[in-house]
Amino acid sequence: GAVVSQHPSWVICKSGTSVKIECRSLDFQATTMFWYRQFPKQSLMLMATSNEGSKATYEQGVEKDKFLINHASLTLSTLTVTSAHPEDSSFYICRSGTEDEQFFGPGTRLTVL
Amino acid sequence: QKEVEQDPGPLSVPEGAIVSLNCTYSNSAFQYFMWYRQYSRKGPELLMYTYSSGNKEDGRFTAQVDKSSKYISLFIRDSQPSDSATYLCAISTQGGSEKLVFGKGTKLTVNP
């Protein structure tokens, strides 16, 4: 079946640095990918919808200049957390799939020191 | 009022018990209902997907939708320790690759 992968699975970085997270569809073409953030003991919060070949659509309250999304191909979307701060520490998860099936990636745990 | 309300628990049951997990929603425009299971530090995986009111069964899992009450449930029969996870309900107005609105998730522990 369809699989969505993420890389890295976890990352620790210093405050002020930028971190790039990749989300790949392994055996299907993903015109749309969704990026979520999940804080401990909280539900998934949609951050943005990534559309191949066009600008991402951000949810209210999500800074587009801080969370840069690039969806340059049908199998890869990237989320870059720019100038990361400790409050950005969270579990970032992408979702994608076909009209029939949707899959979540395994998630990326970001810790900003 | 939040779009989806889900009791976060935690819920602790003995092995073999019947587990009932519930969510309520506020907007009748929601037509698609899903239950996801999420193990610690993993992405959610889809358990059940329903569209219409009524029951849908898959092995030990039964999803129930009552659109008139805007109430959805997931029942787990003969619960196992491996069922210990966080269960999230999710709803959307359209199927397929559309936005999902998630409940907070209920953390379930099944004790051997």
Coordinates of N, CA and C in Angstrom, one line a residue:
Chain A
G1 N 0.8 -1.2 0.0 CA 0.0 0.0 0.0 C 0.8 1.2 0.0
A2 N 0.2 2.4 -0.1 CA 0.9 3.7 -0.2 C 1.6 3.9 1.2
V3 N 2.7 4.5 1.1 CA 3.5 4.8 2.3 C 4.0 6.3 2.2
V4 N 4.0 6.9 3.3 CA 4.5 8.3 3.5 C 5.7 8.2 4.4
S5 N 6.8 8.7 4.1 CA 8.0 8.7 4.9 C 8.4 10.1 5.3
Q6 N 9.1 10.3 6.4 CA 9.6 11.5 6.9 C 11.0 11.4 7.3
H7 N 11.8 12.5 7.1 CA 13.2 12.5 7.5 C 13.5 13.9 7.9
P8 N 14.2 14.1 9.0 CA 14.7 13.0 9.9 C 13.5 12.6 10.9
S9 N 13.7 11.5 11.6 CA 12.7 11.1 12.6 C 12.8 11.9 13.9
W10 N 14.0 12.4 14.1 CA 14.2 13.3 15.3 C 15.4 14.2 15.0
V11 N 15.3 15.4 15.6 CA 16.4 16.4 15.4 C 16.5 17.3 16.6
I12 N 17.7 17.5 17.0 CA 17.9 18.5 18.1 C 18.8 19.6 17.5
C13 N 18.4 20.8 17.8 CA 19.1 22.0 17.2 C 19.2 23.1 18.2
K14 N 20.1 24.0 18.0 CA 20.3 25.2 18.8 C 19.3 26.2 18.4
S15 N 18.9 27.0 19.4 CA 18.0 28.1 19.2 C 18.6 29.1 18.1
G16 N 17.8 29.5 17.2 CA 18.2 30.4 16.1 C 18.6 29.7 14.8
T17 N 18.7 28.4 14.8 CA 19.1 27.7 13.6 C 17.8 27.3 12.9
S18 N 18.0 26.9 11.6 CA 16.8 26.4 10.8 C 16.9 24.9 10.6
V19 N 15.7 24.3 10.6 CA 15.7 22.9 10.4 C 14.7 22.5 9.3
K20 N 15.2 21.6 8.4 CA 14.3 21.2 7.3 C 13.8 19.8 7.6
I21 N 12.5 19.6 7.4 CA 11.9 18.3 7.5 C 11.3 17.9 6.2
E22 N 11.6 16.7 5.8 CA 11.1 16.2 4.5 C 10.0 15.2 4.6
C23 N 9.0 15.3 3.7 CA 7.9 14.3 3.7 C 7.9 13.8 2.3
R24 N 8.0 12.5 2.1 CA 8.0 11.8 0.8 C 6.8 10.8 0.7
S25 N 6.2 10.8 -0.5 CA 5.3 9.8 -0.9 C 6.1 8.7 -1.6
L26 N 6.0 7.5 -1.2 CA 6.9 6.5 -1.7 C 6.4 5.7 -3.0
D27 N 5.1 5.6 -3.1 CA 4.7 4.9 -4.3 C 3.4 5.5 -4.9
F28 N 3.2 6.8 -4.7 CA 2.1 7.5 -5.3 C 2.5 8.9 -5.5
Q29 N 1.8 9.6 -6.4 CA 2.0 11.0 -6.6 C 1.1 11.9 -5.7
A30 N 1.7 12.7 -5.0 CA 1.0 13.5 -4.0 C 0.9 14.9 -4.4
T31 N -0.3 15.3 -4.9 CA -0.4 16.7 -5.3 C -0.7 17.6 -4.1
T32 N -1.1 17.0 -3.0 CA -1.4 17.7 -1.8 C -0.8 17.0 -0.6
M33 N -0.2 17.7 0.2 CA 0.4 17.2 1.5 C -0.1 18.1 2.6
F34 N -0.4 17.6 3.8 CA -0.8 18.4 4.9 C 0.3 18.3 6.0
W35 N 0.6 19.4 6.6 CA 1.6 19.4 7.7 C 0.9 19.7 9.0
Y36 N 1.1 18.9 10.0 CA 0.5 19.0 11.3 C 1.6 19.2 12.4
R37 N 1.2 19.8 13.5 CA 2.1 19.9 14.6 C 1.4 19.3 15.8
Q38 N 2.1 18.6 16.7 CA 1.4 18.0 17.8 C 2.3 18.2 19.1
F39 N 1.8 19.0 20.0 CA 2.5 19.2 21.3 C 2.1 18.0 22.2
P40 N 3.0 17.8 23.2 CA 2.7 16.7 24.1 C 1.3 16.7 24.7
K41 N 0.7 15.5 24.6 CA -0.7 15.3 25.2 C -1.7 16.2 24.5
Q42 N -1.4 16.7 23.3 CA -2.4 17.5 22.6 C -2.7 16.8 21.2
S43 N -3.7 17.3 20.6 CA -4.1 16.7 19.3 C -3.3 17.3 18.2
L44 N -3.5 16.8 17.0 CA -2.8 17.3 15.8 C -3.5 18.6 15.4
M45 N -2.6 19.6 15.2 CA -3.1 20.9 14.7 C -2.6 21.1 13.3
L46 N -3.5 21.3 12.4 CA -3.1 21.5 11.0 C -2.4 22.9 10.9
M47 N -1.2 22.8 10.3 CA -0.4 24.0 10.1 C -0.6 24.6 8.7
A48 N -0.5 23.7 7.7 CA -0.6 24.2 6.3 C -0.9 23.1 5.4
T49 N -1.4 23.5 4.2 CA -1.7 22.5 3.2 C -0.7 22.8 2.0
S50 N 0.1 21.8 1.7 CA 1.1 22.0 0.7 C 0.6 21.5 -0.7
N51 N 0.7 22.4 -1.7 CA 0.2 22.0 -3.0 C 1.4 22.0 -4.0
E52 N 1.5 20.9 -4.7 CA 2.6 20.8 -5.7 C 2.5 21.9 -6.7
G53 N 3.6 22.6 -6.9 CA 3.7 23.6 -7.9 C 3.1 25.0 -7.6
S54 N 2.5 25.1 -6.4 CA 2.0 26.4 -6.0 C 2.3 26.7 -4.5
K55 N 1.8 27.9 -4.1 CA 2.1 28.3 -2.7 C 1.3 27.4 -1.7
A56 N 1.8 27.2 -0.6 CA 1.1 26.5 0.5 C 0.0 27.4 1.0
T57 N -1.0 26.8 1.6 CA -2.1 27.5 2.3 C -1.9 27.3 3.8
Y58 N -1.7 28.4 4.5 CA -1.4 28.3 5.9 C -2.7 28.5 6.7
E59 N -2.8 27.8 7.9 CA -3.9 28.0 8.8 C -3.7 29.3 9.6
Q60 N -4.8 29.8 10.1 CA -4.8 31.0 10.8 C -3.8 30.9 12.0
G61 N -3.0 31.9 12.2 CA -2.1 31.8 13.3 C -0.7 31.2 13.1
V62 N -0.6 30.6 11.9 CA 0.7 30.0 11.5 C 1.5 30.9 10.7
E63 N 2.7 31.3 11.1 CA 3.5 32.3 10.4 C 4.2 31.6 9.1
K64 N 3.8 32.1 8.0 CA 4.3 31.5 6.8 C 5.8 31.8 6.6
D65 N 6.3 32.9 7.1 CA 7.7 33.2 7.0 C 8.6 32.4 7.9
K66 N 7.9 31.9 8.9 CA 8.7 31.0 9.9 C 8.7 29.6 9.5
F67 N 7.6 29.1 9.0 CA 7.4 27.7 8.6 C 7.3 27.7 7.0
L68 N 8.5 27.6 6.4 CA 8.5 27.6 5.0 C 8.2 26.2 4.4
I69 N 7.3 26.2 3.5 CA 6.9 24.9 2.8 C 7.2 25.0 1.3
N70 N 7.8 23.9 0.9 CA 8.2 23.8 -0.5 C 7.7 22.5 -1.0
H71 N 6.9 22.5 -2.1 CA 6.4 21.2 -2.7 C 6.7 21.2 -4.1
A72 N 8.0 21.0 -4.4 CA 8.5 21.2 -5.8 C 8.3 20.0 -6.7
S73 N 8.0 18.8 -6.1 CA 7.7 17.7 -6.9 C 6.5 16.9 -6.4
L74 N 6.1 15.9 -7.1 CA 4.9 15.2 -6.7 C 5.2 14.1 -5.7
T75 N 6.4 14.0 -5.2 CA 6.7 13.0 -4.2 C 7.4 13.7 -3.0
L76 N 7.6 15.0 -3.0 CA 8.4 15.5 -1.9 C 7.8 16.9 -1.5
S77 N 7.6 17.0 -0.2 CA 7.3 18.4 0.4 C 8.2 18.6 1.5
T78 N 8.7 19.8 1.7 CA 9.6 20.1 2.8 C 9.0 21.2 3.7
L79 N 9.2 21.1 5.0 CA 8.9 22.1 5.9 C 10.1 22.6 6.6
T80 N 10.4 23.9 6.5 CA 11.6 24.4 7.1 C 11.2 25.3 8.2
V81 N 11.6 25.0 9.4 CA 11.4 25.8 10.6 C 12.6 26.8 10.7
T82 N 12.3 28.0 10.4 CA 13.4 29.0 10.4 C 13.6 29.7 11.7
S83 N 14.8 30.0 12.1 CA 15.1 30.6 13.4 C 14.4 29.9 14.5
A84 N 14.6 28.7 14.6 CA 13.8 27.9 15.6 C 14.1 28.3 17.0
H85 N 13.0 28.3 17.8 CA 13.1 28.6 19.3 C 12.6 27.4 20.1
P86 N 12.9 27.4 21.4 CA 12.4 26.3 22.2 C 10.9 26.0 22.1
E87 N 10.1 27.1 21.9 CA 8.7 26.9 21.8 C 8.2 26.2 20.5
D88 N 9.2 26.1 19.6 CA 8.9 25.3 18.3 C 9.1 23.8 18.5
S89 N 9.6 23.5 19.7 CA 9.8 22.0 19.9 C 8.5 21.3 19.9
S90 N 8.4 20.3 19.1 CA 7.1 19.7 18.9 C 7.3 18.4 18.0
F91 N 6.2 17.7 17.8 CA 6.2 16.6 16.9 C 5.5 17.0 15.6
Y92 N 6.3 17.0 14.5 CA 5.7 17.5 13.2 C 5.4 16.3 12.3
I93 N 4.2 16.2 11.8 CA 3.7 15.1 11.0 C 3.1 15.5 9.7
C94 N 3.4 14.8 8.7 CA 2.8 15.1 7.4 C 1.7 14.1 7.1
R95 N 0.8 14.4 6.2 CA -0.2 13.5 5.7 C -0.4 13.6 4.3
S96 N -0.6 12.5 3.6 CA -0.8 12.6 2.2 C -1.4 11.3 1.7
G97 N -1.8 11.2 0.5 CA -2.4 10.0 -0.1 C -3.2 10.2 -1.3
T98 N -4.0 9.3 -1.7 CA -4.9 9.4 -2.8 C -6.3 9.8 -2.4
E99 N -7.2 9.8 -3.3 CA -8.6 10.1 -2.9 C -9.1 8.9 -2.1
D100 N -8.6 7.8 -2.3 CA -9.1 6.6 -1.6 C -8.5 6.3 -0.3
E101 N -7.2 6.7 -0.1 CA -6.5 6.4 1.1 C -5.6 7.5 1.5
Q102 N -5.5 7.8 2.7 CA -4.7 8.8 3.3 C -3.8 8.2 4.3
F103 N -2.5 8.7 4.4 CA -1.6 8.1 5.3 C -0.8 9.2 6.0
F104 N -0.5 9.0 7.3 CA 0.3 9.9 8.0 C 1.8 9.4 7.9
G105 N 2.7 10.3 7.9 CA 4.1 10.0 8.0 C 4.4 9.6 9.5
P106 N 5.6 9.0 9.7 CA 5.9 8.6 11.1 C 6.2 9.7 12.0
G107 N 6.3 10.9 11.5 CA 6.6 12.1 12.4 C 8.0 12.4 12.6
T108 N 8.3 13.7 12.9 CA 9.6 14.2 13.2 C 9.6 14.9 14.5
R109 N 10.4 14.4 15.4 CA 10.4 15.1 16.7 C 11.5 16.2 16.7
L110 N 11.1 17.4 16.9 CA 12.1 18.5 16.9 C 12.2 19.0 18.3
T111 N 13.5 19.1 18.8 CA 13.8 19.7 20.1 C 14.7 20.8 19.8
V112 N 14.4 22.0 20.3 CA 15.2 23.2 20.1 C 15.7 23.6 21.5
L113 N 17.0 23.6 21.6 CA 17.7 23.9 22.9 C 17.8 25.4 23.1
Chain B
Q1 N -17.5 27.2 21.0 CA -17.6 25.7 21.1 C -16.6 25.1 20.0
K2 N -15.8 24.2 20.5 CA -14.8 23.5 19.6 C -15.6 22.7 18.6
E3 N -15.0 22.5 17.4 CA -15.6 21.7 16.4 C -15.8 20.3 16.8
V4 N -14.8 19.7 17.4 CA -14.8 18.3 17.9 C -14.4 18.3 19.3
E5 N -15.2 17.6 20.1 CA -14.8 17.4 21.6 C -14.6 15.9 21.8
Q6 N -13.5 15.7 22.5 CA -13.1 14.3 22.8 C -12.5 14.3 24.2
D7 N -13.0 13.4 25.1 CA -12.5 13.3 26.4 C -11.1 12.7 26.4
P8 N -10.1 13.5 26.9 CA -8.7 13.0 26.8 C -8.3 11.9 27.7
G9 N -9.2 11.5 28.6 CA -8.9 10.5 29.5 C -7.9 10.9 30.6
P10 N -7.0 10.1 31.0 CA -6.7 8.8 30.5 C -7.7 7.7 30.9
L11 N -7.7 6.6 30.1 CA -8.7 5.6 30.4 C -7.8 4.3 30.6
S12 N -8.1 3.6 31.7 CA -7.3 2.4 32.0 C -8.3 1.3 32.2
V13 N -8.1 0.2 31.5 CA -9.0 -1.0 31.6 C -8.2 -2.3 31.7
P14 N -8.9 -3.3 32.3 CA -8.2 -4.6 32.3 C -8.3 -5.3 31.0
E15 N -7.4 -6.2 30.7 CA -7.4 -6.9 29.5 C -8.7 -7.7 29.3
G16 N -9.3 -7.7 28.1 CA -10.5 -8.3 27.9 C -11.8 -7.5 28.0
A17 N -11.6 -6.3 28.5 CA -12.7 -5.4 28.7 C -13.2 -4.8 27.4
I18 N -14.4 -4.3 27.4 CA -14.9 -3.6 26.2 C -14.7 -2.1 26.5
V19 N -14.1 -1.5 25.5 CA -13.7 -0.1 25.6 C -14.6 0.8 24.7
S20 N -15.1 1.9 25.3 CA -15.9 2.8 24.5 C -15.3 4.2 24.5
L21 N -15.0 4.7 23.3 CA -14.4 6.0 23.1 C -15.4 6.8 22.3
N22 N -15.4 8.1 22.7 CA -16.5 8.9 22.1 C -16.0 10.3 21.7
C23 N -16.7 10.9 20.7 CA -16.5 12.3 20.3 C -17.8 12.9 19.9
T24 N -17.9 14.2 20.2 CA -19.1 14.9 19.7 C -18.6 16.0 18.8
Y25 N -19.4 16.4 17.9 CA -19.1 17.5 17.0 C -20.2 18.5 16.8
S26 N -19.9 19.6 16.3 CA -20.9 20.7 16.4 C -21.5 21.1 15.1
N27 N -20.8 20.8 14.0 CA -21.3 21.2 12.6 C -21.8 20.0 11.9
S28 N -23.1 20.2 11.5 CA -23.7 19.1 10.7 C -23.2 18.9 9.3
A29 N -22.3 19.8 8.9 CA -21.7 19.7 7.6 C -20.7 18.6 7.5
F30 N -20.2 18.2 8.7 CA -19.3 17.1 8.7 C -20.0 15.8 8.3
Q31 N -19.4 15.1 7.4 CA -20.0 13.9 6.8 C -19.2 12.7 6.9
Y32 N -17.9 12.9 7.1 CA -16.9 11.7 7.1 C -16.3 11.6 8.5
F33 N -16.2 10.4 9.0 CA -15.8 10.2 10.4 C -14.7 9.1 10.4
M34 N -13.6 9.4 11.1 CA -12.5 8.5 11.1 C -12.0 8.3 12.6
W35 N -11.5 7.2 12.8 CA -10.8 6.9 14.1 C -9.3 6.5 13.7
Y36 N -8.4 7.2 14.4 CA -7.0 6.9 14.3 C -6.4 6.4 15.6
R37 N -5.4 5.5 15.5 CA -4.7 5.0 16.6 C -3.3 5.6 16.5
Q38 N -2.8 6.1 17.6 CA -1.4 6.7 17.6 C -0.6 6.1 18.8
Y39 N 0.4 5.4 18.5 CA 1.3 4.9 19.5 C 2.3 6.0 19.8
S40 N 2.9 5.9 21.0 CA 3.8 7.0 21.4 C 4.9 7.3 20.4
R41 N 5.1 8.5 20.1 CA 6.1 9.0 19.2 C 6.0 8.4 17.8
K42 N 4.8 8.1 17.4 CA 4.6 7.6 16.0 C 3.5 8.4 15.4
G43 N 3.4 8.3 14.0 CA 2.3 9.0 13.3 C 1.0 8.2 13.5
P44 N -0.1 8.9 13.4 CA -1.4 8.2 13.5 C -1.6 7.2 12.4
E45 N -2.3 6.1 12.7 CA -2.7 5.1 11.6 C -4.2 5.0 11.6
L46 N -4.8 4.9 10.4 CA -6.2 4.9 10.3 C -6.8 3.5 10.8
L47 N -7.8 3.6 11.6 CA -8.4 2.3 12.1 C -9.8 2.1 11.4
M48 N -10.6 3.2 11.4 CA -11.9 3.0 10.9 C -12.3 4.3 10.1
Y49 N -13.1 4.1 9.1 CA -13.6 5.2 8.2 C -15.0 5.0 7.9
T50 N -15.9 5.9 8.3 CA -17.3 5.8 8.1 C -17.9 7.0 7.5
Y51 N -19.0 6.8 6.8 CA -19.7 8.0 6.2 C -21.1 8.1 6.7
S52 N -21.8 7.0 6.8 CA -23.2 7.1 7.1 C -23.4 6.8 8.6
S53 N -24.6 7.2 9.0 CA -25.0 6.8 10.4 C -25.1 5.3 10.5
G54 N -24.9 4.8 11.7 CA -25.0 3.4 11.9 C -23.7 2.8 12.4
N55 N -23.6 1.5 12.3 CA -22.4 0.8 12.8 C -21.5 0.3 11.7
K56 N -20.2 0.2 11.9 CA -19.3 -0.4 11.0 C -18.4 -1.2 11.8
E57 N -18.3 -2.5 11.4 CA -17.5 -3.4 12.2 C -16.2 -3.9 11.5
D58 N -15.1 -4.0 12.2 CA -13.9 -4.5 11.6 C -13.1 -5.3 12.7
G59 N -13.3 -6.6 12.7 CA -12.7 -7.4 13.8 C -13.2 -7.0 15.1
R60 N -12.3 -6.6 16.0 CA -12.7 -6.3 17.4 C -13.2 -4.8 17.5
F61 N -13.1 -4.1 16.4 CA -13.4 -2.7 16.4 C -14.8 -2.4 15.8
T62 N -15.6 -1.6 16.4 CA -16.9 -1.1 15.8 C -16.9 0.4 15.9
A63 N -17.2 1.0 14.8 CA -17.4 2.5 14.8 C -18.9 2.7 14.6
Q64 N -19.3 3.7 15.4 CA -20.7 4.0 15.4 C -20.9 5.5 15.2
V65 N -21.8 5.9 14.3 CA -22.1 7.3 14.0 C -23.6 7.5 14.2
D66 N -23.8 8.6 14.9 CA -25.2 9.1 15.1 C -25.2 10.5 14.7
K67 N -25.6 10.8 13.4 CA -25.5 12.1 12.9 C -26.6 13.0 13.5
S68 N -27.7 12.4 13.9 CA -28.8 13.3 14.5 C -28.3 13.9 15.9
S69 N -27.5 13.1 16.6 CA -26.9 13.6 17.9 C -25.5 14.2 17.7
K70 N -25.0 14.1 16.5 CA -23.6 14.5 16.3 C -22.6 13.9 17.3
Y71 N -22.7 12.6 17.2 CA -22.0 11.8 18.2 C -21.4 10.5 17.5
I72 N -20.1 10.3 17.7 CA -19.4 9.2 17.2 C -18.7 8.4 18.2
S73 N -18.7 7.1 18.0 CA -18.1 6.2 19.0 C -17.2 5.2 18.4
L74 N -16.2 4.7 19.1 CA -15.4 3.5 18.7 C -15.4 2.6 19.9
F75 N -15.8 1.3 19.6 CA -15.9 0.3 20.6 C -14.8 -0.7 20.3
I76 N -14.1 -1.1 21.3 CA -13.0 -2.2 21.2 C -13.4 -3.3 22.1
R77 N -13.7 -4.5 21.4 CA -14.0 -5.7 22.2 C -12.8 -6.5 22.6
D78 N -12.9 -7.2 23.6 CA -11.7 -8.1 24.1 C -10.4 -7.3 24.0
S79 N -10.4 -6.2 24.6 CA -9.2 -5.3 24.5 C -7.9 -6.1 24.9
Q80 N -6.8 -5.7 24.3 CA -5.5 -6.3 24.5 C -4.5 -5.3 24.9
P81 N -3.5 -5.7 25.6 CA -2.4 -4.7 26.0 C -1.9 -3.9 24.8
S82 N -1.8 -4.6 23.6 CA -1.3 -4.0 22.4 C -2.3 -2.9 21.9
D83 N -3.5 -2.8 22.4 CA -4.4 -1.7 22.1 C -4.0 -0.4 22.8
S84 N -3.1 -0.5 23.8 CA -2.8 0.7 24.5 C -2.1 1.7 23.6
A85 N -2.8 2.8 23.5 CA -2.4 3.9 22.6 C -3.3 5.1 22.8
T86 N -3.1 6.1 22.0 CA -4.0 7.3 22.0 C -4.9 7.1 20.8
Y87 N -6.2 7.3 21.0 CA -7.1 7.2 19.9 C -7.7 8.5 19.6
L88 N -7.6 8.9 18.3 CA -8.1 10.2 17.9 C -9.3 10.1 17.0
C89 N -10.3 10.8 17.2 CA -11.4 10.9 16.2 C -11.0 12.0 15.3
A90 N -11.5 11.9 14.0 CA -11.3 12.9 13.0 C -12.5 13.0 12.1
I91 N -12.8 14.2 11.8 CA -14.0 14.4 10.9 C -13.7 15.4 9.8
S92 N -14.4 15.3 8.7 CA -14.2 16.2 7.6 C -15.5 16.4 6.9
T93 N -15.6 17.4 6.1 CA -16.8 17.7 5.3 C -16.8 16.9 4.0
Q94 N -15.6 16.6 3.6 CA -15.5 15.8 2.3 C -14.6 14.7 2.5
G95 N -14.7 13.6 1.7 CA -13.8 12.5 1.8 C -12.5 12.8 1.1
G96 N -11.7 11.7 1.1 CA -10.5 11.8 0.3 C -9.4 12.7 0.9
S97 N -8.8 13.5 0.1 CA -7.6 14.3 0.6 C -8.1 15.7 1.1
E98 N -9.0 15.8 1.9 CA -9.5 17.0 2.4 C -9.0 17.2 3.9
K99 N -9.2 18.5 4.4 CA -8.8 18.8 5.7 C -9.6 17.9 6.7
L100 N -8.8 17.5 7.7 CA -9.4 16.7 8.8 C -9.4 17.6 10.1
V101 N -10.4 17.5 10.9 CA -10.5 18.2 12.2 C -10.4 17.1 13.2
F102 N -9.4 17.2 14.1 CA -9.1 16.1 15.1 C -9.6 16.4 16.4
G103 N -10.1 15.4 17.2 CA -10.3 15.5 18.6 C -9.0 15.5 19.3
K104 N -9.0 15.8 20.6 CA -7.8 15.8 21.4 C -7.1 14.5 21.5
G105 N -7.9 13.4 21.4 CA -7.3 12.1 21.6 C -7.6 11.6 23.0
T106 N -7.8 10.3 23.1 CA -8.0 9.6 24.4 C -6.9 8.6 24.6
K107 N -6.2 8.8 25.7 CA -5.1 7.8 25.9 C -5.7 6.6 26.6
L108 N -5.5 5.5 26.0 CA -6.0 4.2 26.6 C -4.9 3.3 27.0
T109 N -5.0 2.7 28.2 CA -4.1 1.7 28.7 C -4.9 0.5 29.0
V110 N -4.5 -0.6 28.4 CA -5.1 -1.9 28.7 C -4.1 -2.7 29.5
N111 N -4.5 -3.0 30.7 CA -3.6 -3.7 31.7 C -3.7 -5.2 31.6
P112 N -2.6 -5.9 31.5 CA -2.6 -7.4 31.4 C -3.1 -8.0 32.7

